[in-house]
Tab-separated table of C-alpha atoms in Angstrom:
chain	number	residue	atom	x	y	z
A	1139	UNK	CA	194.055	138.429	87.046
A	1140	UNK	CA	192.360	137.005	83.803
A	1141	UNK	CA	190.613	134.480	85.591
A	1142	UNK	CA	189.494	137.197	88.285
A	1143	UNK	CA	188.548	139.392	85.496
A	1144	UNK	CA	187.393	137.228	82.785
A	1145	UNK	CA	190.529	138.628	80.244
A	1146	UNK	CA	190.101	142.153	79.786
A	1147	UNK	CA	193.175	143.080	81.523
A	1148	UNK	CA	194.898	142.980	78.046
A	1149	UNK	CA	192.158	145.159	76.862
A	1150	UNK	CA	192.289	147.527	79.301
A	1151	UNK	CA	195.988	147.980	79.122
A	1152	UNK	CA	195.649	148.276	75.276
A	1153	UNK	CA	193.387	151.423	76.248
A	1154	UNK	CA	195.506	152.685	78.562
A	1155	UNK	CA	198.516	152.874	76.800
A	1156	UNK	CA	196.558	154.895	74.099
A	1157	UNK	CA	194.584	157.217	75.813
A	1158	UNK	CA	194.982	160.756	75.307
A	1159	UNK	CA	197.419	162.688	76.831
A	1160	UNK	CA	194.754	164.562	79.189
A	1161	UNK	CA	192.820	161.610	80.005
A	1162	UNK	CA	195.996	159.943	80.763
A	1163	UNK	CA	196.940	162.542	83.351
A	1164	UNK	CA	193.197	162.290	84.967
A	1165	UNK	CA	194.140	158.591	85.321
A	1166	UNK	CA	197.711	158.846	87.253
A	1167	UNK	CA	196.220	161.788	89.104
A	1168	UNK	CA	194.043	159.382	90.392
A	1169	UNK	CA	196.131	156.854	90.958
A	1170	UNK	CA	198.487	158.991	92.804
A	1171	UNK	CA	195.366	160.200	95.218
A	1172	UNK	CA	194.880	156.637	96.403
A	1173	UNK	CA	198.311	155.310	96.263
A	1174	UNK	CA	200.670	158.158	96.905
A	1175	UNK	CA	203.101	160.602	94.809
A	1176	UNK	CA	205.785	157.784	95.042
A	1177	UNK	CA	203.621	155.156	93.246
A	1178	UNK	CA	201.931	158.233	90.663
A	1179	UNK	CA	205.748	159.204	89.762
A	1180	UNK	CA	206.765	155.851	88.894
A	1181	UNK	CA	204.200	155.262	86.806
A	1182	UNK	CA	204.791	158.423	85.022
A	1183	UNK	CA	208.579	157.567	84.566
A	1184	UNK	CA	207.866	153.991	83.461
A	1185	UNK	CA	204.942	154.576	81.164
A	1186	UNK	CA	206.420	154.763	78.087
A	1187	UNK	CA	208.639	151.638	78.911
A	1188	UNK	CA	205.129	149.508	79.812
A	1189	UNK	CA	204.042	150.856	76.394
A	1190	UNK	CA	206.777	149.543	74.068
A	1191	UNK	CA	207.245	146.646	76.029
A	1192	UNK	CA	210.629	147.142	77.343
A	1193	UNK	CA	209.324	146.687	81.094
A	1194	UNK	CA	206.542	144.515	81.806
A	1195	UNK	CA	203.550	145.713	83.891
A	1196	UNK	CA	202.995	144.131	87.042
A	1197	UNK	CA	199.747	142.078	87.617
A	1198	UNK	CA	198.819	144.360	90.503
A	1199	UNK	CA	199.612	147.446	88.585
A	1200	UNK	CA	197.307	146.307	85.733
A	1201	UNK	CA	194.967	144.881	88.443
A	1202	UNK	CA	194.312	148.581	90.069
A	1203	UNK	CA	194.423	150.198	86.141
A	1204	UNK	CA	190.964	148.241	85.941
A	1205	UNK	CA	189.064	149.926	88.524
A	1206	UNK	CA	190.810	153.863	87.506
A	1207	UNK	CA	190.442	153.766	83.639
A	1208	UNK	CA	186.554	153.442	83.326
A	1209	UNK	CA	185.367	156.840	83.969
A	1210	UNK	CA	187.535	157.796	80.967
A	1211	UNK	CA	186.789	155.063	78.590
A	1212	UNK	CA	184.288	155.884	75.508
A	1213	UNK	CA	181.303	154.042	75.131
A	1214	UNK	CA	182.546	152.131	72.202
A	1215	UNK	CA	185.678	151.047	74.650
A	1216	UNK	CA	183.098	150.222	77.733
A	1217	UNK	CA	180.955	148.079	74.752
A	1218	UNK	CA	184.021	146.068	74.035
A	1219	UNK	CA	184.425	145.370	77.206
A	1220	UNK	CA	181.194	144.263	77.958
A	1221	UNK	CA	181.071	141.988	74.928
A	1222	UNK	CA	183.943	140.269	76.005
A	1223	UNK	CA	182.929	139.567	79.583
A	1224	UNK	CA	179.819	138.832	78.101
A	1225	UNK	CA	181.109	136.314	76.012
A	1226	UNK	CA	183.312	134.542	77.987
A	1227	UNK	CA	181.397	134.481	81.189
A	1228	UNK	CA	178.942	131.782	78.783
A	1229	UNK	CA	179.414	128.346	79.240
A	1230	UNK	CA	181.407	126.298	76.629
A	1231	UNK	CA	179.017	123.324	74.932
A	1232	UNK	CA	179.762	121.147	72.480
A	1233	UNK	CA	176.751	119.300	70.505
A	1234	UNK	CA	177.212	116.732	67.711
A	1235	UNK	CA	174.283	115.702	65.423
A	1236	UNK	CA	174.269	113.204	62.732
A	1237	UNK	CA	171.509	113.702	60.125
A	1238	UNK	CA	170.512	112.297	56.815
A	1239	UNK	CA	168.083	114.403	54.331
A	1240	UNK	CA	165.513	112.454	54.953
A	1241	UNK	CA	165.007	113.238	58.601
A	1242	UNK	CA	165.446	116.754	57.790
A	1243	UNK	CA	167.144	119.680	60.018
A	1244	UNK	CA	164.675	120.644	61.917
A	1245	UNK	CA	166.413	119.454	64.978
A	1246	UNK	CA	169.153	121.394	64.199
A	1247	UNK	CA	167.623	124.275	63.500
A	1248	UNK	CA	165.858	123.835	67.221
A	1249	UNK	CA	169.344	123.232	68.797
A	1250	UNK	CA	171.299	126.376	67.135
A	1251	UNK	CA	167.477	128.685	68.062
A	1252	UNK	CA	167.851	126.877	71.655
A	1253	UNK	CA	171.640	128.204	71.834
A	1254	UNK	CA	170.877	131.573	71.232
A	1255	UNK	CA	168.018	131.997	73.230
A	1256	UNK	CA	170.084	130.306	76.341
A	1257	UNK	CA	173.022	133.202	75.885
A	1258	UNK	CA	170.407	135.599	75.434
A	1259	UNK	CA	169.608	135.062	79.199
A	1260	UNK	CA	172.791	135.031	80.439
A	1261	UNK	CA	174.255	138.023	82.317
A	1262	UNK	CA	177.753	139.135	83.824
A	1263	UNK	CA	178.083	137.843	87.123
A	1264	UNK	CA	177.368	139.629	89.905
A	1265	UNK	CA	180.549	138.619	91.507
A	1266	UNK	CA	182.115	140.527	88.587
A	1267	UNK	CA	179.955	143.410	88.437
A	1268	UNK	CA	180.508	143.993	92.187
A	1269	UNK	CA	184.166	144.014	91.847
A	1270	UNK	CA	183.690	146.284	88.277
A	1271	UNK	CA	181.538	148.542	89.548
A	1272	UNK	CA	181.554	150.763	86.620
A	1273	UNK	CA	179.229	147.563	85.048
A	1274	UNK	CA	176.502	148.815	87.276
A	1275	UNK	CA	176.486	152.039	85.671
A	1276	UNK	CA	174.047	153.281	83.114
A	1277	UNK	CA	176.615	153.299	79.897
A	1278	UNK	CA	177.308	149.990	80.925
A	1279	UNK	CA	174.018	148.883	81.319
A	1280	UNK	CA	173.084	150.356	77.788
A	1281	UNK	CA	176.039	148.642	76.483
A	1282	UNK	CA	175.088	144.883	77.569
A	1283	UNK	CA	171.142	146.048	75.920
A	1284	UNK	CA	172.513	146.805	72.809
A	1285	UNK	CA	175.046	144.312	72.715
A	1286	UNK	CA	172.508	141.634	72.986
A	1287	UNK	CA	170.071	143.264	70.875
A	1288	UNK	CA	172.925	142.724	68.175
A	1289	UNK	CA	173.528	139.322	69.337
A	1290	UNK	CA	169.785	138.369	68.336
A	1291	UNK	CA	170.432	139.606	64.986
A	1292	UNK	CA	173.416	137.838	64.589
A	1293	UNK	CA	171.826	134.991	65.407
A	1294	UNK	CA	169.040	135.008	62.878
A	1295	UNK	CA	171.823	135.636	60.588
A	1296	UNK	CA	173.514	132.302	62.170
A	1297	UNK	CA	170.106	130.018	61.621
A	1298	UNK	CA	168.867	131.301	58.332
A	1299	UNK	CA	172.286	130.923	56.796
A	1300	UNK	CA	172.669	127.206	58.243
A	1301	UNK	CA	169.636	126.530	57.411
A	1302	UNK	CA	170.114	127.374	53.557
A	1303	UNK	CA	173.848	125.701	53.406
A	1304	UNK	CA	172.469	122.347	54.943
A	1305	UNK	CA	169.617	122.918	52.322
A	1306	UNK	CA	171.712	122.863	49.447
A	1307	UNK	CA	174.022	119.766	50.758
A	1308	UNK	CA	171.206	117.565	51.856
A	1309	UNK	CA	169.876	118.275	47.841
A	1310	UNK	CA	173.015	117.068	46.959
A	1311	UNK	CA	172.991	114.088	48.908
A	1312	UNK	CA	169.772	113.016	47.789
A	1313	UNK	CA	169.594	113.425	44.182
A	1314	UNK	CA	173.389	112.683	42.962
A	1315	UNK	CA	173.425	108.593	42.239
A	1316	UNK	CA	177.303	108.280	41.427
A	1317	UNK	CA	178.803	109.916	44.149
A	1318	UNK	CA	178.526	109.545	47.727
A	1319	UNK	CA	178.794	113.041	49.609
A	1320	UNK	CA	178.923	114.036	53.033
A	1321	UNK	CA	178.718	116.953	54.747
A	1322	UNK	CA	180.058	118.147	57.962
A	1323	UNK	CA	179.169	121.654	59.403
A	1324	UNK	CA	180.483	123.824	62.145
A	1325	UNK	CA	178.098	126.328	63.622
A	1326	UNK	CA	180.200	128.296	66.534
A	1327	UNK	CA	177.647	130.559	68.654
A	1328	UNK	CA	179.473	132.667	71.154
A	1329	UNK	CA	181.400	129.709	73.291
A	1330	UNK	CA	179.100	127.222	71.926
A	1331	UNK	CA	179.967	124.715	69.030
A	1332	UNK	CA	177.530	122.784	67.037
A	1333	UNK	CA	179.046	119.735	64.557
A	1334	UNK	CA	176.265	118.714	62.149
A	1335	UNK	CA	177.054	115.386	60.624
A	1336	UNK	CA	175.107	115.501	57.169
A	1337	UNK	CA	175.523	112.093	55.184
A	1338	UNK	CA	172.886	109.601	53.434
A	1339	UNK	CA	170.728	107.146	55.331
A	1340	UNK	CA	171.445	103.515	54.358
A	1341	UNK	CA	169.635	102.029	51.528
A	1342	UNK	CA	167.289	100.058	53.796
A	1343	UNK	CA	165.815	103.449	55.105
A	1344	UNK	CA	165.597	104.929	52.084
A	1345	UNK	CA	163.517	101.837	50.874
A	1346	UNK	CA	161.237	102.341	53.735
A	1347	UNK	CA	160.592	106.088	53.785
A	1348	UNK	CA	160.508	106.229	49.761
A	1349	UNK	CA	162.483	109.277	47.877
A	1350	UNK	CA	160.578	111.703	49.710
A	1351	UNK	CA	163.361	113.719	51.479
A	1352	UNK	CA	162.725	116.861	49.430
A	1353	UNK	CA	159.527	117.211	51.468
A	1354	UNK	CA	161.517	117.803	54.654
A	1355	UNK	CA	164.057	120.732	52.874
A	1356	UNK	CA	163.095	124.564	53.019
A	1357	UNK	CA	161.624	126.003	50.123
A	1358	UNK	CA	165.031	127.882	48.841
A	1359	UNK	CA	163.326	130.815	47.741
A	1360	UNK	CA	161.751	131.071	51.218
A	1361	UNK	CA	165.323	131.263	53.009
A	1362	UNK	CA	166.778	133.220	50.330
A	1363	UNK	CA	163.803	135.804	51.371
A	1364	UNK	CA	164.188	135.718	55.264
A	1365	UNK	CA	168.024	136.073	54.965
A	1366	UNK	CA	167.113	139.308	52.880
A	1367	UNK	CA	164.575	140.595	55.167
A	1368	UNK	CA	166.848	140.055	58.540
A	1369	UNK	CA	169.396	142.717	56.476
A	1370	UNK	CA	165.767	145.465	55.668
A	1371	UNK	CA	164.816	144.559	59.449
A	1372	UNK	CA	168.357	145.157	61.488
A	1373	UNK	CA	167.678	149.045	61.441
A	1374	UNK	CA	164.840	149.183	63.515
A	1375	UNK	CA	167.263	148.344	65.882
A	1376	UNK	CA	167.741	151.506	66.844
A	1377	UNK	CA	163.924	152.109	67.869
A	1378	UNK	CA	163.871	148.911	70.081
A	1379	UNK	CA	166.771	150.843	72.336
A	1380	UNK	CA	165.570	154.260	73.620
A	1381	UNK	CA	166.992	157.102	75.047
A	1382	UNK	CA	170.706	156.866	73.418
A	1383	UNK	CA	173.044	159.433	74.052
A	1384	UNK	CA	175.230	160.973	71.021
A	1385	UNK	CA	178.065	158.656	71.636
A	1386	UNK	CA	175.647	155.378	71.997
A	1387	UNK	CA	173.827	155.925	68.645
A	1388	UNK	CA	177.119	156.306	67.321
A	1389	UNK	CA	178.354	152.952	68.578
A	1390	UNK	CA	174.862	151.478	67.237
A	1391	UNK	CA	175.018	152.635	64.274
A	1392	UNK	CA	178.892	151.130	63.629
A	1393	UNK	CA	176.758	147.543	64.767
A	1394	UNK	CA	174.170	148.106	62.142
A	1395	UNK	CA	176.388	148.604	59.345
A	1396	UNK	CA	178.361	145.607	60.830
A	1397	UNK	CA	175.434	143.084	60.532
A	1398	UNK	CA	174.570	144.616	57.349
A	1399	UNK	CA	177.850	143.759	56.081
A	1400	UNK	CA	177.637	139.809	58.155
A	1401	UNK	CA	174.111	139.073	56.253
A	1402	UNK	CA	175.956	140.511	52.670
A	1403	UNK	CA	179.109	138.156	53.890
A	1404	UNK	CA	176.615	135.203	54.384
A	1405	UNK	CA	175.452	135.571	51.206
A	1406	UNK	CA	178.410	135.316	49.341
A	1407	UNK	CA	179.804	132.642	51.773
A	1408	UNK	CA	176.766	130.481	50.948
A	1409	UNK	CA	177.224	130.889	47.449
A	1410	UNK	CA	180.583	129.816	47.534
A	1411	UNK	CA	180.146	126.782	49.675
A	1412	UNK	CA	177.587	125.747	47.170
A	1413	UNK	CA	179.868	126.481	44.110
A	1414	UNK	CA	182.734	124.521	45.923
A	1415	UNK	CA	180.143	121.727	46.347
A	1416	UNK	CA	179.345	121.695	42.784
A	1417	UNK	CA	182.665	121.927	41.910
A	1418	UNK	CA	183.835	118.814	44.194
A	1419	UNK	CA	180.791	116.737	43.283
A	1420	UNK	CA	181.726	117.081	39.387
A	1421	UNK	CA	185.653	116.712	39.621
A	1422	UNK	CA	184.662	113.243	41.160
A	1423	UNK	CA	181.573	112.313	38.984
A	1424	UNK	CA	184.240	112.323	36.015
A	1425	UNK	CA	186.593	109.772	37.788
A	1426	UNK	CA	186.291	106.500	36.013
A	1427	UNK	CA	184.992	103.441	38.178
A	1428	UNK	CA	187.541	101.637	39.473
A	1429	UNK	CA	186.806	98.255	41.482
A	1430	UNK	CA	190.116	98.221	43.522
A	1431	UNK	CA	190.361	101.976	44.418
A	1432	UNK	CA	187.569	104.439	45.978
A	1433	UNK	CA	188.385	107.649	45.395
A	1434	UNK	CA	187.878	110.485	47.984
A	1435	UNK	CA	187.699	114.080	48.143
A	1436	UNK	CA	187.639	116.586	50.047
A	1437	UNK	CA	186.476	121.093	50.486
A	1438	UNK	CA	186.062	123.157	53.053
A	1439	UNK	CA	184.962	126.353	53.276
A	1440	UNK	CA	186.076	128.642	56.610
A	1441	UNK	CA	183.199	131.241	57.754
A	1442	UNK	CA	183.080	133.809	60.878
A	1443	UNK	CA	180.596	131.238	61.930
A	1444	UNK	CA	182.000	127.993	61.637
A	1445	UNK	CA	183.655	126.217	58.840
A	1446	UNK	CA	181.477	123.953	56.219
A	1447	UNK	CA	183.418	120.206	54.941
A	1448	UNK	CA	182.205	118.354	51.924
A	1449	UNK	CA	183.483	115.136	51.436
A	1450	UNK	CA	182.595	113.167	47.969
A	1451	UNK	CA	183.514	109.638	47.637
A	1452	UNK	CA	183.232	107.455	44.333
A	1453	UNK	CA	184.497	103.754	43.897
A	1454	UNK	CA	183.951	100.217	44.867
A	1455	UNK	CA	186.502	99.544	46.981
A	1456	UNK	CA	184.587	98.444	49.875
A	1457	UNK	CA	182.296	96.225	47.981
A	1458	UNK	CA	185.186	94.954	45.883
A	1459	UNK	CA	186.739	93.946	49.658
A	1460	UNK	CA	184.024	91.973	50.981
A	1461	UNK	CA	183.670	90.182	47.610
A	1462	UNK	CA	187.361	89.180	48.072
A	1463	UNK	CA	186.640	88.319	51.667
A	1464	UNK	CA	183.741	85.928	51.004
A	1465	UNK	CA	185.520	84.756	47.752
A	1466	UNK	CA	188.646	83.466	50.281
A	1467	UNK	CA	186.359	82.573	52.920
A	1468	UNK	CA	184.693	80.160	50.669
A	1469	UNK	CA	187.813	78.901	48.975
A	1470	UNK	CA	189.442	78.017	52.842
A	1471	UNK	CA	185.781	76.035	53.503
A	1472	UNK	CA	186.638	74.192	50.568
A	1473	UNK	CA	190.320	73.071	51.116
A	1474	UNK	CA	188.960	72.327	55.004
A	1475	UNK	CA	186.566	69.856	53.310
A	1476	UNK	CA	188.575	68.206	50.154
A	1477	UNK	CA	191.304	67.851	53.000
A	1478	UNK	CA	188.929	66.651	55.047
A	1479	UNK	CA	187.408	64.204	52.414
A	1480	UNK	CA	191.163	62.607	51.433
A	1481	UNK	CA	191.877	61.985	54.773
């Protein structure tokens, strides 16, 4: 059943069980025109046991509930729906990018534009739409528009928040000399997941390209201004979809205030990040130097789109190691060759 219906039989028996009493009765009225008075009564009797849980509802009970309940859904239920089949009829990706400041973002920036644009153009499947039929109807139809008109939005909300985050870690990266920082990103679009791998480029590179990576970062100011004009732009939303009904405006309007909220929430979340990045980069730029230990730490900040790692690392351990190494590498050479020379 969730496979043949994409998971929305939970859904729809959440509805069910909490429709109103007359909309209820339309729906085992119908159900007792197709499948008899028997079926109808049983339903009736058992309701209330499907409801609290006591009795579990068959697959093929739920099943037929999926084609009788639409005509008495709301919008706002049918535009639920439709999100969710939406959403997981999209393909799952994974992408993981490794970048250093001085190469810049841009190619990440392409990738997360490329993912949006790509679920943009999917649709439901047919397959699915012929065995929902109620998905070929109008309210439907108006529900998958404005769905994905809500999507792009979210999506510019998705890059121009990235895109200032990464900003303020690759600044990091390339102007603090004591402590080593990485940064790993999670950008999670729909069923798609993007890793960003943020980290410094060896010193050879950086002797070759020069301490010109601020060249490649965003003008701050810049982003900070897109991010606020996505939030004065979202409500012309409602004059790119024409001819809503009461009930549809309604359900747009809930969305705008929604994304009005998500670009408000990205604010604050890229605020934070970059206070917990301050915060971790100066807890470990007071550490004293130590030649036998590196020290390492780590903060992560969890988003609705993805979660954001910092990792800051300060010491000489490694260096300290291969001194050692060569140091005892040496010394062996030598006892091979004094031996050598007694013998």
């Amino acid at each position: 059943m969730k496979d043949r219906y994409l998971g929305i039989d939970d859904d729809v028996r959440e509805i069910f069980f909490n429709l109103p009493p007359e909309d209820l009765e339309m729906v085992f009225r119908a159900y007792g025109r197709k499948y008899g008075e028997g079926k109808k009564r049983f339903a009736k009797q058992t309701f209330k046991k499907w409801k609290s849980g006591i009795v579990q509802m068959s697959g093929k009970i739920s099943e037929r509930l999926v084609v009788f309940l639409p005509p008495y859904l709301k919008f706002e239920n049918k535009y639920d729906l439709v999100k969710k089949l939406w959403i997981n009829s999209q393909p799952q990706t994974f992408f993981e990018l490794s970048i250093t400041p001085e190469q810049g973002f841009e190619e990440v920036v392409e990738l997360i534009a490329k993912t949006i644009k790509e679920k943009l153009e999917t649709n439901i499947s047919e397959s699915l739409k012929e065995r929902l039929n109620w998905l070929c109807q109008n309210n439907a139809k108006k529900a998958e528009e404005l769905l994905k008109k809500v999507f792009e939005k979210e999506g510019e909300i998705i890059l121009k928040s990235v895109s200032r985050e990464l900003r303020d870690i690759s600044e990091y990266i390339r102007t603090e000399k004591d402590v080593n920082i990485i940064g790993v990103k999670e950008i999670k679009i729909a069923n798609s997941t993007i890793i960003v791998n943020l980290k410094r480029a060896k010193k050879f590179w950086r002797f070759l390209m020069g301490d010109n990576s601020s060249n490649n970062l965003p003008d701050k100011t810049s982003v900070d201004q897109q991010i606020d004009q996505i939030d004065k732009n979202i409500s012309v939303l409602e004059e790119g979809i024409k001819s809503l009904t009461p009930e549809q405006k309604n359900k747009l309007f809930e969305e705008i205030v929604k994304l009005k909220f998500k670009v408000q929430e990205s604010k604050i979340d890229i605020d934070i990040s970059r206070e917990k990045l301050e915060l971790i980069v100066e807890v470990v730029r007071k550490l004293p130097e130590d030649v036998l230990f590196r020290y390492i730490a780590k903060s992560t900040h969890k988003t609705p789109y993805g979660d954001t790692e910092i990792i800051a690392k300060k010491g000489c351990f490694t260096t300290f190691a291969i001194i050692i190494s060569t140091f005892s590498l040496l010394l062996a050479v030598m006892v091979i060759l004094f031996a050598g020379s007694a013998g």
